[in-house]
PDB file of C-alpha atoms and ligand atoms in Angstrom:
ATOM      1  CA  MET A  27      -0.098  -0.019  -0.090  1.00  0.00           C
ATOM      2  CA  ARG A  28       1.224   3.572  -0.747  1.00  0.00           C
ATOM      3  CA  VAL A  29       0.065   5.933   1.962  1.00  0.00           C
ATOM      4  CA  ILE A  30      -0.075   9.579   1.021  1.00  0.00           C
ATOM      5  CA  ILE A  31      -1.036  12.118   3.775  1.00  0.00           C
ATOM      6  CA  GLU A  32      -2.345  15.494   2.686  1.00  0.00           C
ATOM      7  CA  ALA A  33      -3.129  18.564   4.684  1.00  0.00           C
ATOM      8  CA  ASN A  34      -6.863  18.654   4.236  1.00  0.00           C
ATOM      9  CA  SER A  35      -9.782  17.123   2.241  1.00  0.00           C
ATOM     10  CA  GLN A  36      -9.298  19.482  -0.827  1.00  0.00           C
ATOM     11  CA  GLN A  37      -5.783  18.408  -1.146  1.00  0.00           C
ATOM     12  CA  VAL A  38      -6.877  14.725  -0.964  1.00  0.00           C
ATOM     13  CA  ALA A  39      -9.203  15.416  -3.767  1.00  0.00           C
ATOM     14  CA  VAL A  40      -6.546  17.162  -5.912  1.00  0.00           C
ATOM     15  CA  LYS A  41      -4.117  14.411  -5.394  1.00  0.00           C
ATOM     16  CA  GLY A  42      -6.869  11.672  -6.174  1.00  0.00           C
ATOM     17  CA  ALA A  43      -7.934  13.611  -9.294  1.00  0.00           C
ATOM     18  CA  GLN A  44      -4.333  13.544 -10.525  1.00  0.00           C
ATOM     19  CA  PHE A  45      -4.106   9.760 -10.418  1.00  0.00           C
ATOM     20  CA  VAL A  46      -7.519   9.525 -12.255  1.00  0.00           C
ATOM     21  CA  SER A  47      -6.643  11.952 -14.767  1.00  0.00           C
ATOM     22  CA  GLN A  48      -3.243  10.256 -15.444  1.00  0.00           C
ATOM     23  CA  GLN A  49      -5.091   7.071 -16.096  1.00  0.00           C
ATOM     24  CA  ILE A  50      -7.513   8.690 -18.570  1.00  0.00           C
ATOM     25  CA  VAL A  51      -4.676  10.458 -20.315  1.00  0.00           C
ATOM     26  CA  ASN A  52      -2.640   7.173 -20.546  1.00  0.00           C
ATOM     27  CA  LYS A  53      -5.643   5.139 -21.551  1.00  0.00           C
ATOM     28  CA  PRO A  54      -8.571   7.163 -22.944  1.00  0.00           C
ATOM     29  CA  ASP A  55     -10.952   4.179 -23.108  1.00  0.00           C
ATOM     30  CA  SER A  56     -10.197   3.360 -19.355  1.00  0.00           C
ATOM     31  CA  VAL A  57     -12.709   1.393 -17.361  1.00  0.00           C
ATOM     32  CA  LEU A  58     -13.075   3.301 -14.062  1.00  0.00           C
ATOM     33  CA  GLY A  59     -14.723   2.048 -10.935  1.00  0.00           C
ATOM     34  CA  LEU A  60     -16.501   4.840  -9.182  1.00  0.00           C
ATOM     35  CA  ALA A  61     -17.733   5.302  -5.479  1.00  0.00           C
ATOM     36  CA  THR A  62     -20.625   7.278  -3.964  1.00  0.00           C
ATOM     37  CA  GLY A  63     -20.653   8.893  -0.432  1.00  0.00           C
ATOM     38  CA  SER A  64     -19.553  12.398   0.492  1.00  0.00           C
ATOM     39  CA  THR A  65     -15.822  11.657   0.263  1.00  0.00           C
ATOM     40  CA  PRO A  66     -15.293  11.672  -3.499  1.00  0.00           C
ATOM     41  CA  VAL A  67     -17.457  14.666  -4.249  1.00  0.00           C
ATOM     42  CA  GLU A  68     -14.549  17.092  -4.288  1.00  0.00           C
ATOM     43  CA  LEU A  69     -12.481  14.727  -6.428  1.00  0.00           C
ATOM     44  CA  TYR A  70     -15.354  14.578  -8.923  1.00  0.00           C
ATOM     45  CA  GLY A  71     -15.359  18.457  -8.808  1.00  0.00           C
ATOM     46  CA  GLN A  72     -11.715  18.336  -9.889  1.00  0.00           C
ATOM     47  CA  LEU A  73     -12.473  15.964 -12.770  1.00  0.00           C
ATOM     48  CA  ILE A  74     -15.290  18.151 -13.979  1.00  0.00           C
ATOM     49  CA  ASN A  75     -12.950  21.118 -13.956  1.00  0.00           C
ATOM     50  CA  ALA A  76     -10.257  19.171 -15.854  1.00  0.00           C
ATOM     51  CA  CYS A  77     -12.823  18.038 -18.328  1.00  0.00           C
ATOM     52  CA  GLU A  78     -14.349  21.473 -18.867  1.00  0.00           C
ATOM     53  CA  ALA A  79     -10.784  22.839 -19.431  1.00  0.00           C
ATOM     54  CA  GLY A  80     -10.169  20.089 -22.043  1.00  0.00           C
ATOM     55  CA  ARG A  81      -7.379  18.502 -20.152  1.00  0.00           C
ATOM     56  CA  ILE A  82      -9.229  15.117 -20.049  1.00  0.00           C
ATOM     57  CA  SER A  83     -12.139  13.518 -21.878  1.00  0.00           C
ATOM     58  CA  PHE A  84     -14.526  10.840 -20.731  1.00  0.00           C
ATOM     59  CA  ALA A  85     -15.875  10.309 -24.325  1.00  0.00           C
ATOM     60  CA  ASP A  86     -14.306   6.794 -24.464  1.00  0.00           C
ATOM     61  CA  VAL A  87     -14.486   5.875 -20.718  1.00  0.00           C
ATOM     62  CA  THR A  88     -16.630   3.224 -19.250  1.00  0.00           C
ATOM     63  CA  SER A  89     -17.551   3.421 -15.596  1.00  0.00           C
ATOM     64  CA  PHE A  90     -18.918   0.753 -13.068  1.00  0.00           C
ATOM     65  CA  ASN A  91     -20.212   1.903  -9.675  1.00  0.00           C
ATOM     66  CA  LEU A  92     -19.480  -0.098  -6.688  1.00  0.00           C
ATOM     67  CA  ASP A  93     -22.888  -0.470  -5.350  1.00  0.00           C
ATOM     68  CA  GLU A  94     -26.729   0.421  -5.182  1.00  0.00           C
ATOM     69  CA  TYR A  95     -29.479   0.319  -2.718  1.00  0.00           C
ATOM     70  CA  ILE A  96     -32.224  -2.140  -3.212  1.00  0.00           C
ATOM     71  CA  GLY A  97     -35.830  -1.126  -3.043  1.00  0.00           C
ATOM     72  CA  ILE A  98     -35.640   2.507  -4.326  1.00  0.00           C
ATOM     73  CA  ASP A  99     -35.680   3.332  -7.891  1.00  0.00           C
ATOM     74  CA  GLU A 100     -33.294   5.290 -10.049  1.00  0.00           C
ATOM     75  CA  GLN A 101     -35.207   8.469  -9.749  1.00  0.00           C
ATOM     76  CA  HIS A 102     -35.119   8.464  -5.996  1.00  0.00           C
ATOM     77  CA  SER A 103     -32.657  11.355  -4.880  1.00  0.00           C
ATOM     78  CA  GLN A 104     -30.912   8.981  -2.630  1.00  0.00           C
ATOM     79  CA  SER A 105     -30.237   6.180  -5.336  1.00  0.00           C
ATOM     80  CA  TYR A 106     -26.672   6.019  -6.324  1.00  0.00           C
ATOM     81  CA  ARG A 107     -27.758   6.362  -9.969  1.00  0.00           C
ATOM     82  CA  TYR A 108     -29.343   9.836  -9.219  1.00  0.00           C
ATOM     83  CA  PHE A 109     -26.208  10.681  -7.069  1.00  0.00           C
ATOM     84  CA  MET A 110     -23.774   9.842  -9.907  1.00  0.00           C
ATOM     85  CA  ASN A 111     -25.872  11.419 -12.717  1.00  0.00           C
ATOM     86  CA  ASP A 112     -26.245  14.475 -10.559  1.00  0.00           C
ATOM     87  CA  THR A 113     -22.711  14.813  -9.117  1.00  0.00           C
ATOM     88  CA  LEU A 114     -20.637  13.808 -12.114  1.00  0.00           C
ATOM     89  CA  PHE A 115     -22.257  12.304 -15.238  1.00  0.00           C
ATOM     90  CA  LYS A 116     -24.291  15.313 -16.363  1.00  0.00           C
ATOM     91  CA  HIS A 117     -21.155  17.653 -16.031  1.00  0.00           C
ATOM     92  CA  ILE A 118     -18.730  15.565 -18.170  1.00  0.00           C
ATOM     93  CA  ASP A 119     -18.720  14.330 -21.794  1.00  0.00           C
ATOM     94  CA  ILE A 120     -19.328  10.559 -20.812  1.00  0.00           C
ATOM     95  CA  ASP A 121     -21.734   8.590 -22.774  1.00  0.00           C
ATOM     96  CA  LEU A 122     -24.515   7.476 -20.120  1.00  0.00           C
ATOM     97  CA  ALA A 123     -24.908   4.079 -22.001  1.00  0.00           C
ATOM     98  CA  ASN A 124     -21.212   3.343 -20.843  1.00  0.00           C
ATOM     99  CA  THR A 125     -22.119   4.116 -17.094  1.00  0.00           C
ATOM    100  CA  TYR A 126     -23.079   0.951 -15.241  1.00  0.00           C
ATOM    101  CA  ILE A 127     -24.651   0.893 -11.798  1.00  0.00           C
ATOM    102  CA  PRO A 128     -26.413  -2.219 -10.289  1.00  0.00           C
ATOM    103  CA  LEU A 129     -30.140  -1.964 -10.805  1.00  0.00           C
ATOM    104  CA  GLY A 130     -31.576  -1.991  -7.374  1.00  0.00           C
ATOM    105  CA  ASN A 131     -35.191  -2.434  -8.242  1.00  0.00           C
ATOM    106  CA  THR A 132     -35.427  -5.294 -10.716  1.00  0.00           C
ATOM    107  CA  GLY A 133     -36.911  -7.575  -8.242  1.00  0.00           C
ATOM    108  CA  TYR A 134     -34.254 -10.038  -8.843  1.00  0.00           C
ATOM    109  CA  PRO A 135     -31.195  -8.625  -6.931  1.00  0.00           C
ATOM    110  CA  GLU A 136     -29.189 -11.841  -6.874  1.00  0.00           C
ATOM    111  CA  GLN A 137     -29.508 -12.104 -10.619  1.00  0.00           C
ATOM    112  CA  GLU A 138     -28.757  -8.687 -11.106  1.00  0.00           C
ATOM    113  CA  ALA A 139     -25.561  -9.093  -9.100  1.00  0.00           C
ATOM    114  CA  LYS A 140     -24.488 -12.053 -11.405  1.00  0.00           C
ATOM    115  CA  ASN A 141     -25.337 -10.014 -14.333  1.00  0.00           C
ATOM    116  CA  TYR A 142     -23.208  -7.155 -12.998  1.00  0.00           C
ATOM    117  CA  GLU A 143     -20.053  -9.239 -12.539  1.00  0.00           C
ATOM    118  CA  ALA A 144     -20.512 -10.475 -16.131  1.00  0.00           C
ATOM    119  CA  GLN A 145     -20.669  -6.844 -17.384  1.00  0.00           C
ATOM    120  CA  ILE A 146     -17.489  -6.026 -15.720  1.00  0.00           C
ATOM    121  CA  VAL A 147     -15.733  -9.092 -17.350  1.00  0.00           C
ATOM    122  CA  ASN A 148     -17.301  -8.103 -20.802  1.00  0.00           C
ATOM    123  CA  ARG A 149     -15.663  -4.706 -20.520  1.00  0.00           C
ATOM    124  CA  GLY A 150     -12.300  -6.159 -19.771  1.00  0.00           C
ATOM    125  CA  GLY A 151     -12.153  -5.429 -16.121  1.00  0.00           C
ATOM    126  CA  ILE A 152     -11.639  -2.247 -14.151  1.00  0.00           C
ATOM    127  CA  ASP A 153      -8.406  -0.361 -14.748  1.00  0.00           C
ATOM    128  CA  LEU A 154      -8.728   1.976 -11.692  1.00  0.00           C
ATOM    129  CA  GLN A 155     -11.131   1.713  -8.852  1.00  0.00           C
ATOM    130  CA  ILE A 156     -11.983   4.897  -6.745  1.00  0.00           C
ATOM    131  CA  LEU A 157     -13.039   3.911  -3.188  1.00  0.00           C
ATOM    132  CA  GLY A 158     -14.098   5.591   0.055  1.00  0.00           C
ATOM    133  CA  ILE A 159     -14.265   3.767   3.384  1.00  0.00           C
ATOM    134  CA  GLY A 160     -17.033   3.413   5.912  1.00  0.00           C
ATOM    135  CA  SER A 161     -16.405   4.307   9.491  1.00  0.00           C
ATOM    136  CA  ASN A 162     -16.666   0.389  10.347  1.00  0.00           C
ATOM    137  CA  GLY A 163     -13.959  -0.413   7.558  1.00  0.00           C
ATOM    138  CA  HIS A 164     -16.433  -1.326   4.756  1.00  0.00           C
ATOM    139  CA  ILE A 165     -15.554  -0.720   1.090  1.00  0.00           C
ATOM    140  CA  GLY A 166     -18.508  -0.716  -1.329  1.00  0.00           C
ATOM    141  CA  PHE A 167     -21.190  -2.062   0.961  1.00  0.00           C
ATOM    142  CA  ASN A 168     -18.973  -5.003   2.007  1.00  0.00           C
ATOM    143  CA  GLU A 169     -19.729  -4.871   5.728  1.00  0.00           C
ATOM    144  CA  PRO A 170     -17.542  -6.364   8.399  1.00  0.00           C
ATOM    145  CA  SER A 171     -17.742 -10.156   8.327  1.00  0.00           C
ATOM    146  CA  SER A 172     -17.999 -10.078   4.574  1.00  0.00           C
ATOM    147  CA  SER A 173     -16.126 -12.855   2.792  1.00  0.00           C
ATOM    148  CA  LEU A 174     -12.883 -11.754   1.688  1.00  0.00           C
ATOM    149  CA  GLN A 175     -13.384 -13.849  -1.485  1.00  0.00           C
ATOM    150  CA  SER A 176     -16.869 -12.536  -2.146  1.00  0.00           C
ATOM    151  CA  ARG A 177     -18.217 -11.431  -5.572  1.00  0.00           C
ATOM    152  CA  THR A 178     -21.054  -9.046  -6.465  1.00  0.00           C
ATOM    153  CA  ARG A 179     -24.047  -9.912  -4.309  1.00  0.00           C
ATOM    154  CA  VAL A 180     -26.646  -8.746  -1.894  1.00  0.00           C
ATOM    155  CA  LYS A 181     -25.612  -7.413   1.530  1.00  0.00           C
ATOM    156  CA  THR A 182     -27.620  -6.399   4.529  1.00  0.00           C
ATOM    157  CA  LEU A 183     -26.221  -3.107   6.069  1.00  0.00           C
ATOM    158  CA  THR A 184     -25.079  -2.944   9.545  1.00  0.00           C
ATOM    159  CA  GLU A 185     -26.640  -0.743  12.112  1.00  0.00           C
ATOM    160  CA  GLN A 186     -23.526   1.531  11.993  1.00  0.00           C
ATOM    161  CA  THR A 187     -23.760   2.112   8.231  1.00  0.00           C
ATOM    162  CA  MET A 188     -27.553   2.697   8.352  1.00  0.00           C
ATOM    163  CA  TYR A 189     -26.910   5.095  11.164  1.00  0.00           C
ATOM    164  CA  ASP A 190     -23.908   6.894   9.195  1.00  0.00           C
ATOM    165  CA  ASN A 191     -26.051   7.228   5.971  1.00  0.00           C
ATOM    166  CA  SER A 192     -29.177   8.234   7.764  1.00  0.00           C
ATOM    167  CA  ARG A 193     -28.022  11.861   7.373  1.00  0.00           C
ATOM    168  CA  TYR A 194     -29.182  11.563   3.628  1.00  0.00           C
ATOM    169  CA  PHE A 195     -32.735  10.451   4.463  1.00  0.00           C
ATOM    170  CA  SER A 196     -35.478  12.562   6.023  1.00  0.00           C
ATOM    171  CA  PRO A 197     -36.825  10.909   9.226  1.00  0.00           C
ATOM    172  CA  ALA A 198     -40.146   9.918   7.631  1.00  0.00           C
ATOM    173  CA  GLU A 199     -38.370   8.478   4.545  1.00  0.00           C
ATOM    174  CA  TYR A 200     -37.835   4.795   3.844  1.00  0.00           C
ATOM    175  CA  GLN A 201     -34.014   3.981   4.201  1.00  0.00           C
ATOM    176  CA  PRO A 202     -32.982   0.856   2.431  1.00  0.00           C
ATOM    177  CA  GLU A 203     -31.451  -2.042   4.584  1.00  0.00           C
ATOM    178  CA  CYS A 204     -29.893  -3.937   1.723  1.00  0.00           C
ATOM    179  CA  ALA A 205     -27.759  -3.092  -1.224  1.00  0.00           C
ATOM    180  CA  ILE A 206     -26.027  -4.910  -4.319  1.00  0.00           C
ATOM    181  CA  THR A 207     -22.325  -4.458  -3.918  1.00  0.00           C
ATOM    182  CA  MET A 208     -19.294  -5.526  -5.769  1.00  0.00           C
ATOM    183  CA  GLY A 209     -17.536  -8.026  -3.654  1.00  0.00           C
ATOM    184  CA  ILE A 210     -14.086  -8.066  -2.061  1.00  0.00           C
ATOM    185  CA  ALA A 211     -12.764 -10.275  -4.658  1.00  0.00           C
ATOM    186  CA  THR A 212     -14.360  -8.256  -7.408  1.00  0.00           C
ATOM    187  CA  ILE A 213     -12.606  -5.169  -6.144  1.00  0.00           C
ATOM    188  CA  MET A 214      -9.262  -6.967  -5.614  1.00  0.00           C
ATOM    189  CA  GLU A 215      -9.336  -7.784  -9.385  1.00  0.00           C
ATOM    190  CA  THR A 216      -9.248  -4.096 -10.213  1.00  0.00           C
ATOM    191  CA  LYS A 217      -5.838  -3.143 -11.652  1.00  0.00           C
ATOM    192  CA  LYS A 218      -5.316  -0.046  -9.518  1.00  0.00           C
ATOM    193  CA  VAL A 219      -7.042   1.253  -6.332  1.00  0.00           C
ATOM    194  CA  VAL A 220      -7.178   4.788  -5.146  1.00  0.00           C
ATOM    195  CA  LEU A 221      -8.948   4.959  -1.823  1.00  0.00           C
ATOM    196  CA  LEU A 222      -9.683   8.413  -0.219  1.00  0.00           C
ATOM    197  CA  ALA A 223     -10.284   8.843   3.605  1.00  0.00           C
ATOM    198  CA  THR A 224     -10.888  12.388   5.238  1.00  0.00           C
ATOM    199  CA  GLY A 225     -11.955  13.426   8.738  1.00  0.00           C
ATOM    200  CA  SER A 226     -11.304  12.023  12.137  1.00  0.00           C
ATOM    201  CA  ASN A 227     -14.344   9.829  12.146  1.00  0.00           C
ATOM    202  CA  LYS A 228     -12.274   7.630   9.654  1.00  0.00           C
ATOM    203  CA  ALA A 229      -9.151   7.472  11.582  1.00  0.00           C
ATOM    204  CA  ALA A 230      -9.974   4.134  13.396  1.00  0.00           C
ATOM    205  CA  ALA A 231     -10.928   2.473   9.984  1.00  0.00           C
ATOM    206  CA  VAL A 232      -7.749   3.873   8.352  1.00  0.00           C
ATOM    207  CA  LYS A 233      -5.663   2.540  10.951  1.00  0.00           C
ATOM    208  CA  ALA A 234      -7.237  -0.984  10.942  1.00  0.00           C
ATOM    209  CA  MET A 235      -6.950  -0.982   7.066  1.00  0.00           C
ATOM    210  CA  VAL A 236      -3.448  -0.054   6.670  1.00  0.00           C
ATOM    211  CA  GLU A 237      -1.792  -1.244   9.900  1.00  0.00           C
ATOM    212  CA  GLY A 238      -4.142  -3.974  11.352  1.00  0.00           C
ATOM    213  CA  GLY A 239      -4.159  -7.677  10.520  1.00  0.00           C
ATOM    214  CA  ILE A 240      -6.065  -8.792   7.466  1.00  0.00           C
ATOM    215  CA  SER A 241      -9.415  -9.592   8.670  1.00  0.00           C
ATOM    216  CA  SER A 242     -13.064  -9.667   7.343  1.00  0.00           C
ATOM    217  CA  MET A 243     -13.953  -7.645  10.522  1.00  0.00           C
ATOM    218  CA  CYS A 244     -12.106  -4.704   8.554  1.00  0.00           C
ATOM    219  CA  PRO A 245     -13.123  -5.663   4.938  1.00  0.00           C
ATOM    220  CA  ALA A 246     -10.747  -2.720   3.603  1.00  0.00           C
ATOM    221  CA  SER A 247      -7.686  -4.479   5.276  1.00  0.00           C
ATOM    222  CA  MET A 248      -7.754  -6.948   2.341  1.00  0.00           C
ATOM    223  CA  LEU A 249      -6.350  -4.214   0.148  1.00  0.00           C
ATOM    224  CA  GLN A 250      -2.984  -4.975   1.883  1.00  0.00           C
ATOM    225  CA  MET A 251      -2.983  -7.798  -0.465  1.00  0.00           C
ATOM    226  CA  HIS A 252      -3.688  -5.778  -3.560  1.00  0.00           C
ATOM    227  CA  PRO A 253      -0.679  -5.027  -5.810  1.00  0.00           C
ATOM    228  CA  ASP A 254      -1.421  -1.313  -6.513  1.00  0.00           C
ATOM    229  CA  THR A 255      -3.335   0.455  -3.960  1.00  0.00           C
ATOM    230  CA  ILE A 256      -2.796   4.185  -3.093  1.00  0.00           C
ATOM    231  CA  VAL A 257      -4.521   5.433   0.063  1.00  0.00           C
ATOM    232  CA  ILE A 258      -4.801   9.130   0.250  1.00  0.00           C
ATOM    233  CA  VAL A 259      -5.871  10.675   3.574  1.00  0.00           C
ATOM    234  CA  ASP A 260      -5.932  13.923   5.185  1.00  0.00           C
ATOM    235  CA  GLU A 261      -4.247  14.628   8.641  1.00  0.00           C
ATOM    236  CA  ASP A 262      -7.367  14.042  10.607  1.00  0.00           C
ATOM    237  CA  ALA A 263      -7.965  10.623   8.939  1.00  0.00           C
ATOM    238  CA  ALA A 264      -4.120   9.793   9.408  1.00  0.00           C
ATOM    239  CA  GLN A 265      -3.974  10.567  13.063  1.00  0.00           C
ATOM    240  CA  ASP A 266      -3.909   7.123  14.437  1.00  0.00           C
ATOM    241  CA  LEU A 267      -1.341   5.837  12.092  1.00  0.00           C
ATOM    242  CA  SER A 268       1.706   4.635  14.048  1.00  0.00           C
ATOM    243  CA  LEU A 269       4.012   4.869  10.804  1.00  0.00           C
ATOM    244  CA  ARG A 270       2.826   8.091   9.453  1.00  0.00           C
ATOM    245  CA  GLU A 271       6.302   9.762   9.700  1.00  0.00           C
ATOM    246  CA  TYR A 272       7.680   6.851   7.634  1.00  0.00           C
ATOM    247  CA  TYR A 273       4.878   7.146   4.993  1.00  0.00           C
ATOM    248  CA  ARG A 274       5.635  10.853   4.703  1.00  0.00           C
ATOM    249  CA  SER A 275       9.421  10.095   4.246  1.00  0.00           C
ATOM    250  CA  VAL A 276       8.609   7.451   1.605  1.00  0.00           C
ATOM    251  CA  GLU A 277       6.431   9.788  -0.206  1.00  0.00           C
ATOM    252  CA  ARG A 278       8.905  12.421  -0.394  1.00  0.00           C
ATOM    253  CA  MET A 279      11.222  10.030  -2.000  1.00  0.00           C
ATOM    254  CA  THR A 280       8.658   8.614  -4.411  1.00  0.00           C
ATOM    255  CA  GLU A 281       7.716  12.091  -5.503  1.00  0.00           C
ATOM    256  CA  LYS A 282      11.537  12.942  -6.113  1.00  0.00           C
ATOM    257  CA  MET A 283      12.076   9.859  -8.202  1.00  0.00           C
ATOM    258  CA  ASN A 284       8.779  10.013 -10.065  1.00  0.00           C
ATOM    259  CA  PRO A 285       7.322  13.552 -10.131  1.00  0.00           C
ATOM    260  CA  MET A 286       3.808  13.342 -11.051  1.00  0.00           C
ATOM    261  CA  GLU A 287       2.723  15.297 -14.046  1.00  0.00           C
ATOM    262  CA  ALA A 288       0.501  18.225 -13.020  1.00  0.00           C
ATOM    263  CA  PHE A 289      -3.079  17.754 -14.447  1.00  0.00           C
ATOM    264  CA  GLN A 290      -4.526  20.507 -12.243  1.00  0.00           C
TER     265      GLN A 290
HETATM  266  C1  LIG B  25     -21.382   4.273   1.665  1.00  0.00           C
HETATM  267  C2  LIG B  25     -20.820   3.733   0.333  1.00  0.00           C
HETATM  268  C3  LIG B  25     -19.252   3.599   0.310  1.00  0.00           C
HETATM  269  C4  LIG B  25     -18.707   4.901   1.067  1.00  0.00           C
HETATM  270  C5  LIG B  25     -19.117   5.029   2.494  1.00  0.00           C
HETATM  271  C6  LIG B  25     -18.459   6.240   3.046  1.00  0.00           C
HETATM  272  O1  LIG B  25     -21.814   3.292   2.588  1.00  0.00           O
HETATM  273  N1  LIG B  25     -21.301   2.490   0.045  1.00  0.00           N
HETATM  274  O2  LIG B  25     -18.864   3.377  -0.920  1.00  0.00           O
HETATM  275  O3  LIG B  25     -17.246   4.720   0.923  1.00  0.00           O
HETATM  276  O4  LIG B  25     -20.554   5.154   2.336  1.00  0.00           O
HETATM  277  O5  LIG B  25     -19.116   7.302   2.967  1.00  0.00           O
HETATM  278  P1  LIG B  25     -18.758   8.962   2.984  1.00  0.00           P
HETATM  279  O6  LIG B  25     -17.777   9.218   2.154  1.00  0.00           O
HETATM  280  O7  LIG B  25     -19.923   9.637   2.974  1.00  0.00           O
HETATM  281  O8  LIG B  25     -18.211   8.915   4.535  1.00  0.00           O
END
């Protein structure tokens, strides 16, 4: 794992966007794995700016989102399809037909999950996967105790995740308890992972992911086995890391040897 510690959430977004932009420039028909939640919103803002300025184009890009709630339809303001259209897709030159998100309202979620795996394979697999992390260490909606060999499937959300995400739903509104999510093994097959975490409420999860043992109790810890994972955190999310000074010195050396092209 490469751990990059930035001063604040804006710098995390800028750094994350540099990796994504570099991917698209190197391979214009990249297959991107996308995430929802509040963390990647600033990164998506950076990508929109880069697209508007003509520095990158999504015209040939395909995207696969990690997950979708079961039981609300695409028009619902809390569906991940709505979120992605609203936050990113309508602002960039991507062809909506090339944006894949599991369908949460087919009535056959297990079948949909299988189809989704097949669609990823048909498109040649994911080149770069953007991830956030839940406060309990989940990635996608792979909650603690998820099999580390899991594929796209239906998951029941934990109380912690229901609580964390309740801020998006009004008190009288139905909040889904289940979701379709890429599995841990699905995520492990992506060629590159860029995981973002910001804020002190993520510090314990980041510590467990980077420095804890590999365990299904912190599904993100499986990324220790991934050959190309970059974890970008702000100071608050990094606060519990024992080796943070080491990561900073490694990063200074890496930047010196491999200065990243500026895509800002
Ligand atoms: C949801 C999503 C995850 C996301 C997590 C954290 O549960 N399924 O993909 O990483 O929330 O969200 P936030 O970035 O809002 O903290």
